[in-house]
mmCIF file of C-alpha atoms in Angstrom:
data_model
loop_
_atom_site.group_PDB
_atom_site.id
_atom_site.type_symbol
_atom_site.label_atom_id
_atom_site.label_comp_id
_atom_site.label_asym_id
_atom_site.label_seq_id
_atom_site.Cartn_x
_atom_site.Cartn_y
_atom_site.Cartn_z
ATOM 1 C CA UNK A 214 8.308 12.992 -17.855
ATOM 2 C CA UNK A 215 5.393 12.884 -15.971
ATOM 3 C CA UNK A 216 4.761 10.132 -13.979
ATOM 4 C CA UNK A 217 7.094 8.138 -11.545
ATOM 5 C CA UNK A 218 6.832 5.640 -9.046
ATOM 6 C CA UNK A 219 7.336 4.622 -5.646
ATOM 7 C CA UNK A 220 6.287 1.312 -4.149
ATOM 8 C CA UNK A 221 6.906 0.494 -0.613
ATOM 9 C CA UNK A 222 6.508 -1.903 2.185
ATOM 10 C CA UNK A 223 5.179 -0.138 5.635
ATOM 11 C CA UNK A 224 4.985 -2.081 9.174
ATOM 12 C CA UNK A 225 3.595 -0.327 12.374
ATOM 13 C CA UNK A 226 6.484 -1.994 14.036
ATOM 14 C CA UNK A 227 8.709 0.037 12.879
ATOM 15 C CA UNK A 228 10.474 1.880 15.641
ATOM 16 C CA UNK A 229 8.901 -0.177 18.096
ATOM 17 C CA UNK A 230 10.208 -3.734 17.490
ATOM 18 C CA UNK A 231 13.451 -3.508 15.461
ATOM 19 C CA UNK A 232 15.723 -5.549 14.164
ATOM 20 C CA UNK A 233 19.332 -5.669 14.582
ATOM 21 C CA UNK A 234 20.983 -1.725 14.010
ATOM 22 C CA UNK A 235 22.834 -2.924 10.778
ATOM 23 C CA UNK A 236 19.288 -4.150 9.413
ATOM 24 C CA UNK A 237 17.576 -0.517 10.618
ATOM 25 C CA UNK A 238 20.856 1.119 9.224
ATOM 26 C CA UNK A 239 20.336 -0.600 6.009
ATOM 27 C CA UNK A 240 16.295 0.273 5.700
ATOM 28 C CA UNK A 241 17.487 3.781 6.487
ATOM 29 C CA UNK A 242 19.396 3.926 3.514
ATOM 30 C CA UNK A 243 17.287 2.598 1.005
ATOM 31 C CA UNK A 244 14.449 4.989 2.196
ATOM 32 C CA UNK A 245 16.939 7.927 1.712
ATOM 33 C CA UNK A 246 17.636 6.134 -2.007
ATOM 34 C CA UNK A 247 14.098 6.424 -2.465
ATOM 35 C CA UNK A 248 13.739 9.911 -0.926
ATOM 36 C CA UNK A 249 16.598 11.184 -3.034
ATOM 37 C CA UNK A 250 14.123 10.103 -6.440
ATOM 38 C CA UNK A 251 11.505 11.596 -5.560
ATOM 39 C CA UNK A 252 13.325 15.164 -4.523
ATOM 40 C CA UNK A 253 14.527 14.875 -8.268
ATOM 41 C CA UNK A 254 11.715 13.992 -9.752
ATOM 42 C CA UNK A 255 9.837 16.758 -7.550
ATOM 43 C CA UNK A 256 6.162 15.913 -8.004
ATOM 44 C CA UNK A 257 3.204 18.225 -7.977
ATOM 45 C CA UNK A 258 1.070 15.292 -6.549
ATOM 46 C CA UNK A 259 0.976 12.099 -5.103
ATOM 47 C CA UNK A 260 -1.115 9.500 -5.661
ATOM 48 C CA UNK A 261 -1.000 6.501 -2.983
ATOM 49 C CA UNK A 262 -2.469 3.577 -3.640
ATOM 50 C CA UNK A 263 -3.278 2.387 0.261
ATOM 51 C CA UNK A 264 -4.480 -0.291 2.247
ATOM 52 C CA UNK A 265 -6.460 -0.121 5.881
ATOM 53 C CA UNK A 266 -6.363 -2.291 8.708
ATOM 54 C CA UNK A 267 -9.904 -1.772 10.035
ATOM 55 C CA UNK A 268 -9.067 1.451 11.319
ATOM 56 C CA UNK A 269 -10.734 4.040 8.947
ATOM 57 C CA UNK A 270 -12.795 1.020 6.512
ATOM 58 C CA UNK A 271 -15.050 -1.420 8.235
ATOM 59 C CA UNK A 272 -17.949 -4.191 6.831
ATOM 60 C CA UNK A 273 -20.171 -1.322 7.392
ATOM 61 C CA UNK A 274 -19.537 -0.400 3.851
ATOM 62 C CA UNK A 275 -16.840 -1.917 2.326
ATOM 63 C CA UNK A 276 -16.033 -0.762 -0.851
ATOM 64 C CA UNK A 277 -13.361 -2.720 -2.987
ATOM 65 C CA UNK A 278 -11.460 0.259 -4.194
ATOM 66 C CA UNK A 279 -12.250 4.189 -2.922
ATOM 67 C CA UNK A 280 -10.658 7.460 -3.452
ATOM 68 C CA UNK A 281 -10.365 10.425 -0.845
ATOM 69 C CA UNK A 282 -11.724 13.476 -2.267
ATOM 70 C CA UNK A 283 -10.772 14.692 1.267
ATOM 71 C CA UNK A 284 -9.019 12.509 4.183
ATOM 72 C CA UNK A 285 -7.533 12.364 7.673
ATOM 73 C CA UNK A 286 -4.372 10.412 9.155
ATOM 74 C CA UNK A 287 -6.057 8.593 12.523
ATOM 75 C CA UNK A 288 -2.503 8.882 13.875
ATOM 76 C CA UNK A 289 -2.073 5.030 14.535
ATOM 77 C CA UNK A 290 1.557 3.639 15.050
ATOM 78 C CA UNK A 291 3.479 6.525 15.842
ATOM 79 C CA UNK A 292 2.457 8.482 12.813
ATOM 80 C CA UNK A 293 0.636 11.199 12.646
ATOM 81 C CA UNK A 294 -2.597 12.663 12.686
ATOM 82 C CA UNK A 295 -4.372 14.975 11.054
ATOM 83 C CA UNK A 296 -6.257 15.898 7.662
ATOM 84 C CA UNK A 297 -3.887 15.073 4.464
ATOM 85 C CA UNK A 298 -3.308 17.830 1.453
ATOM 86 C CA UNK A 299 -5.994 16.186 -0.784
ATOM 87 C CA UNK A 300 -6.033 18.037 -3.765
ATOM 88 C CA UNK A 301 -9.871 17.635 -4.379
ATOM 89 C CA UNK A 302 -10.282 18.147 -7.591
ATOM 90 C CA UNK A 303 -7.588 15.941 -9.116
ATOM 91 C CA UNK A 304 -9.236 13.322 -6.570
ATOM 92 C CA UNK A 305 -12.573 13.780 -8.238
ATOM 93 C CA UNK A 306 -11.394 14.009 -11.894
ATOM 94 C CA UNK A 307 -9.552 10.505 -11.205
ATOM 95 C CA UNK A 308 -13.450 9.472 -9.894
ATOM 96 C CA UNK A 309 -15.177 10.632 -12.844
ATOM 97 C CA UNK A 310 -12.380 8.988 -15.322
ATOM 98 C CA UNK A 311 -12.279 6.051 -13.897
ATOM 99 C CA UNK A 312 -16.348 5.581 -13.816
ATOM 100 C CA UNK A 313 -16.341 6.782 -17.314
ATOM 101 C CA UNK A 314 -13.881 3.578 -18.028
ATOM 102 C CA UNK A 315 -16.267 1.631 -16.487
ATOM 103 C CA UNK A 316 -14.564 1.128 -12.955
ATOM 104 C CA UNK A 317 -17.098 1.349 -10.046
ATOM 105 C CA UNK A 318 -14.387 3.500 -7.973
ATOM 106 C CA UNK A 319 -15.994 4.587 -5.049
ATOM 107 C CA UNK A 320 -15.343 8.035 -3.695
ATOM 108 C CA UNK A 321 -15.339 9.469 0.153
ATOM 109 C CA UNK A 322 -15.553 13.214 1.250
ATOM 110 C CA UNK A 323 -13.843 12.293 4.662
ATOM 111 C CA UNK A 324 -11.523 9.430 4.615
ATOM 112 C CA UNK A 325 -9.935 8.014 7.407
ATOM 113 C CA UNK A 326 -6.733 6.749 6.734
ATOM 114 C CA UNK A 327 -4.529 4.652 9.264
ATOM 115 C CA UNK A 328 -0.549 4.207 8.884
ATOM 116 C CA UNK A 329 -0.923 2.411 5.117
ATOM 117 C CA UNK A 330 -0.997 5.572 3.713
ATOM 118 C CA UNK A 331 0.131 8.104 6.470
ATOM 119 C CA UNK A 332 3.548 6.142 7.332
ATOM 120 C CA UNK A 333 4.662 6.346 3.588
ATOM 121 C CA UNK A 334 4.260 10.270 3.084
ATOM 122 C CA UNK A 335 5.877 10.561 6.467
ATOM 123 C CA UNK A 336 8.545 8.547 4.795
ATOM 124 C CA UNK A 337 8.791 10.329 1.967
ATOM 125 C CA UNK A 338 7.870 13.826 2.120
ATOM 126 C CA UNK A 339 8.444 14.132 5.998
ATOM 127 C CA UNK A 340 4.267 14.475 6.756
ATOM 128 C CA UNK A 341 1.256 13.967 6.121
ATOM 129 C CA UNK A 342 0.603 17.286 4.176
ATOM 130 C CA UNK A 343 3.780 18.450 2.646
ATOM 131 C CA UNK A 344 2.547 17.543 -0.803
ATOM 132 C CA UNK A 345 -0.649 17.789 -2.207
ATOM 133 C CA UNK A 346 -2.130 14.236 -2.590
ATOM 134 C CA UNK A 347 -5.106 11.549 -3.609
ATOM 135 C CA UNK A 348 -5.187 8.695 -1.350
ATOM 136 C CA UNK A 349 -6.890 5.476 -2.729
ATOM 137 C CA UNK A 350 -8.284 3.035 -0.820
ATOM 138 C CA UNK A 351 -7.666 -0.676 -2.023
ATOM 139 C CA UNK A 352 -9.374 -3.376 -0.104
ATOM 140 C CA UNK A 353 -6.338 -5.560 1.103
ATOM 141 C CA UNK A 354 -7.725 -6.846 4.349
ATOM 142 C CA UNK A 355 -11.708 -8.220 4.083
ATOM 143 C CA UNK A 356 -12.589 -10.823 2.104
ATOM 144 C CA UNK A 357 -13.795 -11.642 -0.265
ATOM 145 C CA UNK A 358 -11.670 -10.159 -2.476
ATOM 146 C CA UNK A 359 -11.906 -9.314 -5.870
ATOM 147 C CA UNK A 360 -10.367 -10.514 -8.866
ATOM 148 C CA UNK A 361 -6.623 -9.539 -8.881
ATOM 149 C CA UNK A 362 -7.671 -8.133 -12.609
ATOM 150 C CA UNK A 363 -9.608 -5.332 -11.543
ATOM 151 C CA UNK A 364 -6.822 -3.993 -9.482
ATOM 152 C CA UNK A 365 -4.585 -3.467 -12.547
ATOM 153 C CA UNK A 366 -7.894 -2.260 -14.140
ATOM 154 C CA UNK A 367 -8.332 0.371 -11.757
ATOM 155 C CA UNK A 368 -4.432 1.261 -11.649
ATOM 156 C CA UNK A 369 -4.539 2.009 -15.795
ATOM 157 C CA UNK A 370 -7.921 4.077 -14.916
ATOM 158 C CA UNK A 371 -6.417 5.996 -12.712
ATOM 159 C CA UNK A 372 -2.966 6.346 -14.944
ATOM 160 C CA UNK A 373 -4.563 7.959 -17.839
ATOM 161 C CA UNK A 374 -6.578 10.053 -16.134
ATOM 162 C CA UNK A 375 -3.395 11.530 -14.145
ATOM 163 C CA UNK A 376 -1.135 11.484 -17.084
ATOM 164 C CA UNK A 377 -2.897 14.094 -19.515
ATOM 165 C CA UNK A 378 -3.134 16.663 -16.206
ATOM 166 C CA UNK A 379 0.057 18.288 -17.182
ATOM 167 C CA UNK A 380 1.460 17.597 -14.164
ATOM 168 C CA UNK A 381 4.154 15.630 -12.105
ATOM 169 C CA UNK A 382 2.416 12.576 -10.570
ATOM 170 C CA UNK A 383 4.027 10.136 -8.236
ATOM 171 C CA UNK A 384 2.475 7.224 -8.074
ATOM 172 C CA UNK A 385 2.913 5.272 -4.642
ATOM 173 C CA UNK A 386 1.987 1.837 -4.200
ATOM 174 C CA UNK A 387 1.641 1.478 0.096
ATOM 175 C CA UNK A 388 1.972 -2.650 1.229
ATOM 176 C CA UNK A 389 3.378 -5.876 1.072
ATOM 177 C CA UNK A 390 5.058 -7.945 0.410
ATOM 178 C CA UNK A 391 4.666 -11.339 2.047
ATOM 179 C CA UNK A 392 3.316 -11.223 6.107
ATOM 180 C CA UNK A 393 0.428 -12.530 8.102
ATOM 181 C CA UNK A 394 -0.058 -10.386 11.163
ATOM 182 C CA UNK A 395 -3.122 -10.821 13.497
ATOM 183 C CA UNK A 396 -5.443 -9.597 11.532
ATOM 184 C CA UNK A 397 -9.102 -11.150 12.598
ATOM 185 C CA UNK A 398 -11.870 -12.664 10.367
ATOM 186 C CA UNK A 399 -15.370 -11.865 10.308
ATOM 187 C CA UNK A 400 -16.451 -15.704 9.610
ATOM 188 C CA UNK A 401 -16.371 -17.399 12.325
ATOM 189 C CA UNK A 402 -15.335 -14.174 14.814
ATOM 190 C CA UNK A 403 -17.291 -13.834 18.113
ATOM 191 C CA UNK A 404 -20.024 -11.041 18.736
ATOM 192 C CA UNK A 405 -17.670 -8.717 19.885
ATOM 193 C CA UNK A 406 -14.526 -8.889 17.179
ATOM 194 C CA UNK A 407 -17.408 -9.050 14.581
ATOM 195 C CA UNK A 408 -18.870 -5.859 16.030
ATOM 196 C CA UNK A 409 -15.625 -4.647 15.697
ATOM 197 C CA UNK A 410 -14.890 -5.333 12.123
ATOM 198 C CA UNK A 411 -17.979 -4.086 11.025
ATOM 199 C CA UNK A 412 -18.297 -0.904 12.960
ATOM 200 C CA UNK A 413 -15.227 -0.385 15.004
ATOM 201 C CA UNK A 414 -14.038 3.315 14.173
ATOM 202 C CA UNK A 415 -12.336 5.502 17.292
ATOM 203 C CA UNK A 416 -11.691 2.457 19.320
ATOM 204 C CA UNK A 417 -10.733 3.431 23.264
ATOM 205 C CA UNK A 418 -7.324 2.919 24.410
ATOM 206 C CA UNK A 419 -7.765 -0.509 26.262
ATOM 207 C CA UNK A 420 -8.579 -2.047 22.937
ATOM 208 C CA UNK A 421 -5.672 -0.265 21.328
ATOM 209 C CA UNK A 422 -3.447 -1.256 23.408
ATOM 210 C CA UNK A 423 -4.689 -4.761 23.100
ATOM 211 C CA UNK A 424 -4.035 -4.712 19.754
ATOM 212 C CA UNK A 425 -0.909 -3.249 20.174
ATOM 213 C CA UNK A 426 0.983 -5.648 22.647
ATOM 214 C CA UNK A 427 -0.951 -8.775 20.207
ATOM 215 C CA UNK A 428 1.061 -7.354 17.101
ATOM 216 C CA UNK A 429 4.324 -6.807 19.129
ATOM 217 C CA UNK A 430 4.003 -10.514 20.496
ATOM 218 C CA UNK A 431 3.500 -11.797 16.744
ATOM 219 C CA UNK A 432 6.134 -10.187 15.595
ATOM 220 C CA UNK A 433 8.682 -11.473 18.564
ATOM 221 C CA UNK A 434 7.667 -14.767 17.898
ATOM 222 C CA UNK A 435 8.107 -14.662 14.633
ATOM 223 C CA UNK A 436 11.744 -13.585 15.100
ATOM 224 C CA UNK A 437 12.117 -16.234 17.548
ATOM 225 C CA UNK A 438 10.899 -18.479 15.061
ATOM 226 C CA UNK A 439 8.330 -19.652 17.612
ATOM 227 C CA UNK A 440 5.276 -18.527 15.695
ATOM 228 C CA UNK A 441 1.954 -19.941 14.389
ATOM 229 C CA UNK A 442 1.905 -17.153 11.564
ATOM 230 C CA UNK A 443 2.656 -17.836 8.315
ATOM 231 C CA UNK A 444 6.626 -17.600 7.468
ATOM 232 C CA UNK A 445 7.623 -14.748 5.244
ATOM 233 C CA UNK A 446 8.140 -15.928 1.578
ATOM 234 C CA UNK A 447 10.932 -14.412 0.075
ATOM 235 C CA UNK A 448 10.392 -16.558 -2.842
ATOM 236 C CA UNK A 449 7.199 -15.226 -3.544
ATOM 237 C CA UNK A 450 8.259 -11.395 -2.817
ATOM 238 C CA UNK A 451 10.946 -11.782 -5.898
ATOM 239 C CA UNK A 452 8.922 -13.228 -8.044
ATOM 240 C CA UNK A 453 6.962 -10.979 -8.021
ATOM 241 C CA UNK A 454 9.175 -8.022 -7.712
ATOM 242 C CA UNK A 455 10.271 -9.338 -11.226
ATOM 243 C CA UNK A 456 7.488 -9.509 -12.245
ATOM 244 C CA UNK A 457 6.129 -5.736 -11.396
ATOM 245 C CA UNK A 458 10.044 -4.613 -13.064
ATOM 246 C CA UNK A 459 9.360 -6.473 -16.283
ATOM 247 C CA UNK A 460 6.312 -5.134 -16.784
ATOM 248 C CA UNK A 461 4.113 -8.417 -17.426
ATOM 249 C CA UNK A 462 1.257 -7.095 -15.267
ATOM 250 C CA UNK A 463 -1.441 -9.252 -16.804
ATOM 251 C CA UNK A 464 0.230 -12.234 -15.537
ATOM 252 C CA UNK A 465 -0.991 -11.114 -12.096
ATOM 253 C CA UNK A 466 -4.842 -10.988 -13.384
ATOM 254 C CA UNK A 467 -4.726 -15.314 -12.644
ATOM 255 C CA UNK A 468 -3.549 -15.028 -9.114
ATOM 256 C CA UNK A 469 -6.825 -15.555 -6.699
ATOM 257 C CA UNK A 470 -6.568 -14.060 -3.808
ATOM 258 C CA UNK A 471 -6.387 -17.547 -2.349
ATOM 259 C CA UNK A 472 -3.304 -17.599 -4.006
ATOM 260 C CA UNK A 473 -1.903 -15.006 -2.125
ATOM 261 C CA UNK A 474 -2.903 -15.895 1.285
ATOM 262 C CA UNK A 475 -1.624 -19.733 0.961
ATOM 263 C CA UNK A 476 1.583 -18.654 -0.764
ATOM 264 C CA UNK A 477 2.536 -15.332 1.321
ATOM 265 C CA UNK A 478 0.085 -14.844 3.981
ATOM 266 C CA UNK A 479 -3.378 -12.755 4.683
ATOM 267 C CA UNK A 480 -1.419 -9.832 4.443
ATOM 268 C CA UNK A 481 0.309 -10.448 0.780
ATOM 269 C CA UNK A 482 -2.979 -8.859 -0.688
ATOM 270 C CA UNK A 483 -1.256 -5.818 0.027
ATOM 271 C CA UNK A 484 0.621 -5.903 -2.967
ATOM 272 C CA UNK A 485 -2.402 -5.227 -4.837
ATOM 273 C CA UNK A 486 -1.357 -1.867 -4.222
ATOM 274 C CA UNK A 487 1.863 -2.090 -5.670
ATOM 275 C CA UNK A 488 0.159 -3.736 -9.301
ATOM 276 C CA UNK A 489 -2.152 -0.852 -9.212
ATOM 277 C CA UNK A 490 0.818 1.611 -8.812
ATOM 278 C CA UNK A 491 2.699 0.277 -11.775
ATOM 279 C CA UNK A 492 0.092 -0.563 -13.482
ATOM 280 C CA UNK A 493 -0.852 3.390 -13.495
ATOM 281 C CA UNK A 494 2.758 4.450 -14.312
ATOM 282 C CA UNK A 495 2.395 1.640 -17.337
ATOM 283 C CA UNK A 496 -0.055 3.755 -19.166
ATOM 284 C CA UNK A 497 2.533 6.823 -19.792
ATOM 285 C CA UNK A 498 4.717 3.795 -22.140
ATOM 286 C CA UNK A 499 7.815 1.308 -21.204
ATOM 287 C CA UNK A 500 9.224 1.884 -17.947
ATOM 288 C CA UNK A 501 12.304 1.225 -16.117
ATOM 289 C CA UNK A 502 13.176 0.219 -12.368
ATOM 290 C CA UNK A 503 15.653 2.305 -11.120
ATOM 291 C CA UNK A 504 16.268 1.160 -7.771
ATOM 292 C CA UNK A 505 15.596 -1.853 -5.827
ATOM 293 C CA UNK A 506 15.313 -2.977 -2.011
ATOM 294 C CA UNK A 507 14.618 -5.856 -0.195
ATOM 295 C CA UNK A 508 15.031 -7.929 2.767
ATOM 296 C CA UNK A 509 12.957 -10.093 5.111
ATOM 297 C CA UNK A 510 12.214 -8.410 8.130
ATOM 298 C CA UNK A 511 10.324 -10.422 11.048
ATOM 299 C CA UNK A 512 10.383 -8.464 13.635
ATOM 300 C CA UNK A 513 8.550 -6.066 11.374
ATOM 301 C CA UNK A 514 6.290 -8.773 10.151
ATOM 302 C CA UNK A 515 7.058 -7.589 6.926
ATOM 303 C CA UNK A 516 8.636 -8.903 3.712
ATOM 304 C CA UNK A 517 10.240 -5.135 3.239
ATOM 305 C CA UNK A 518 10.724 -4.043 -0.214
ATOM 306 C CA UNK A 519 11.064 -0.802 -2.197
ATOM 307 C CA UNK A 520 11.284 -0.216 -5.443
ATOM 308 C CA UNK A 521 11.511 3.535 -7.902
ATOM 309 C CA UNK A 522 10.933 3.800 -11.264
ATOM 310 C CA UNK A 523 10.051 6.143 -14.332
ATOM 311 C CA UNK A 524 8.899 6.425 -17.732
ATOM 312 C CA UNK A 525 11.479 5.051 -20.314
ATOM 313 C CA UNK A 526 11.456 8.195 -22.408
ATOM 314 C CA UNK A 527 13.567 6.317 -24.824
ATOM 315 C CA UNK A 528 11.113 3.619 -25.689
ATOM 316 C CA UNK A 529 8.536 6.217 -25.656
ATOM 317 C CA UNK A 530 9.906 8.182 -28.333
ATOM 318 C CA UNK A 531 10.570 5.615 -30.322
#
């Protein structure tokens, strides 16, 4: 076996706005579920599949998808910072595969990645450099979007070109499910946010900590039920949990991204991550969920979901 698969929700909230201690204690143990398969599947590399929240990406240059040939954690959130153990040249063998199957992936010598892709690792492995890795940027956060399609696309691209290395890959999947934090817009934003969005890298610690205590406040509110957000959608989130677990990833490709923000909020884009995650792990054959989490969280903001699978070597073989 050579490929496996970890998909997870992540909230910078965590730690900072928490839920009742039976909630926290019951996160706690699905992480450790999901910490225990990957110690047993012991992987050579990671591959995260990771959103940004203008911290490290900006309408400066905005690429839909881009992988990290090298990369470093900003150290938003409580996580840390700090350059990542990108394994360069798996990063730029997944760059020239996926080109050569006709994806325009983009590619970045010095990524800046915020807690999308740090917080998982630090979940998982316990840092940011404890395992050598290739982070992938996927566009979650500034329309327009593109087609849902291309995310799977670029998932299988970057599946087969992992899958004949010979090596253990975990494939991570960073995002979701349903939530609308405060994220801004460029249409219609003022001079100053729009500055922001476009070019707003190594912001100074008055605006961070504006955009710190605005976060916190959503997320009270929306445990208080007082808030203008859009409500989690635990709906939604199973279907399509289901839908990742039984494999019918093409049913995804005719989901607009208007879809997604209507049905589960500006944030649900996230879980383009998690289709391009499984979508990877689908090129090794069949696979099979072997553990499943979830539960809406609001004081996280966060429809909170895990899920671990593997390759059905059964159905492979056959």
């Amino acid at each position: 076996m050579t490929l496996a698969l970890c998909t997870l929700s992540h909230s910078p909230l965590i730690g900072v706005n928490q839920p009742a201690p039976d909630v926290v204690a019951e996160v706690d143990g699905a992480l450790a579920r999901a910490r225990e398969h990957v110690r047993a599947f012991s992987p050579d590399l990671a591959v995260i599949f990771g959103p940004d929240h203008f911290n490290g990406v900006f309408y400066d240059m905005l690429p839909p998808f881009c992988v990290g040939a090298g990369a470093e954690s900003i150290g938003d959130w409580r996580t840390s910072a700090g350059p990542l153990a990108v394994d360069t040249e798996a990063a730029r063998t997944i760059h020239r595969q996926a080109l050569a199957a006709g994806l325009d992936l983009a590619v970045s010598e010095r990524m800046q990645v915020d807690h999308g892709i740090a917080q998982p690792l630090e979940f998982l492995f316990g840092s940011i450099d404890a395992v050598p890795v290739v982070p992938v940027f996927v566009n979650c956060a500034a329309p327009p979007l593109g087609p849902t399609e291309r995310i799977r696309l670029l998932g299988e691209a970057v599946g087969r070109a992992v899958s004949v290395s010979g090596r253990r890959v975990l494939l991570i999947g960073s995002g979701g499910l349903s939530h609308d934090p405060p994220i801004p817009a460029l249409e219609g934003a003022s001079p100053e946010v729009a500055e922001r969005l476009i070019a707003g890298r190594n912001p100074d610690e008055d605006t961070v900590a504006t955009r710190v205590a605005r976060v916190v406040a959503t997320a009270q509110e929306l445990a208080a039920g007082t808030s203008d957000r859009a409500p989690l959608a635990p709906e939604w989130d199973a279907e399509v949990m289901e839908t990742l677990a039984r494999g019918r990833l093409s049913e995804f490709d005719s989901w607009s991204p208007e879809d997604f923000a209507a049905e589960a909020g500006n944030a649900a884009h996230e879980v383009r991550t998690w289709i391009a995650a499984f979508a990877a792990l689908g090129t090794a054959g069949a696979y099979r969920v072997t553990s499943t989490y979830y539960r809406p969280i609001p004081e996280w903001i966060a429809g909170f979901a895990i899920m671990t699978a593997v390759v059905d070597e059964q159905k492979v073989t056959r």
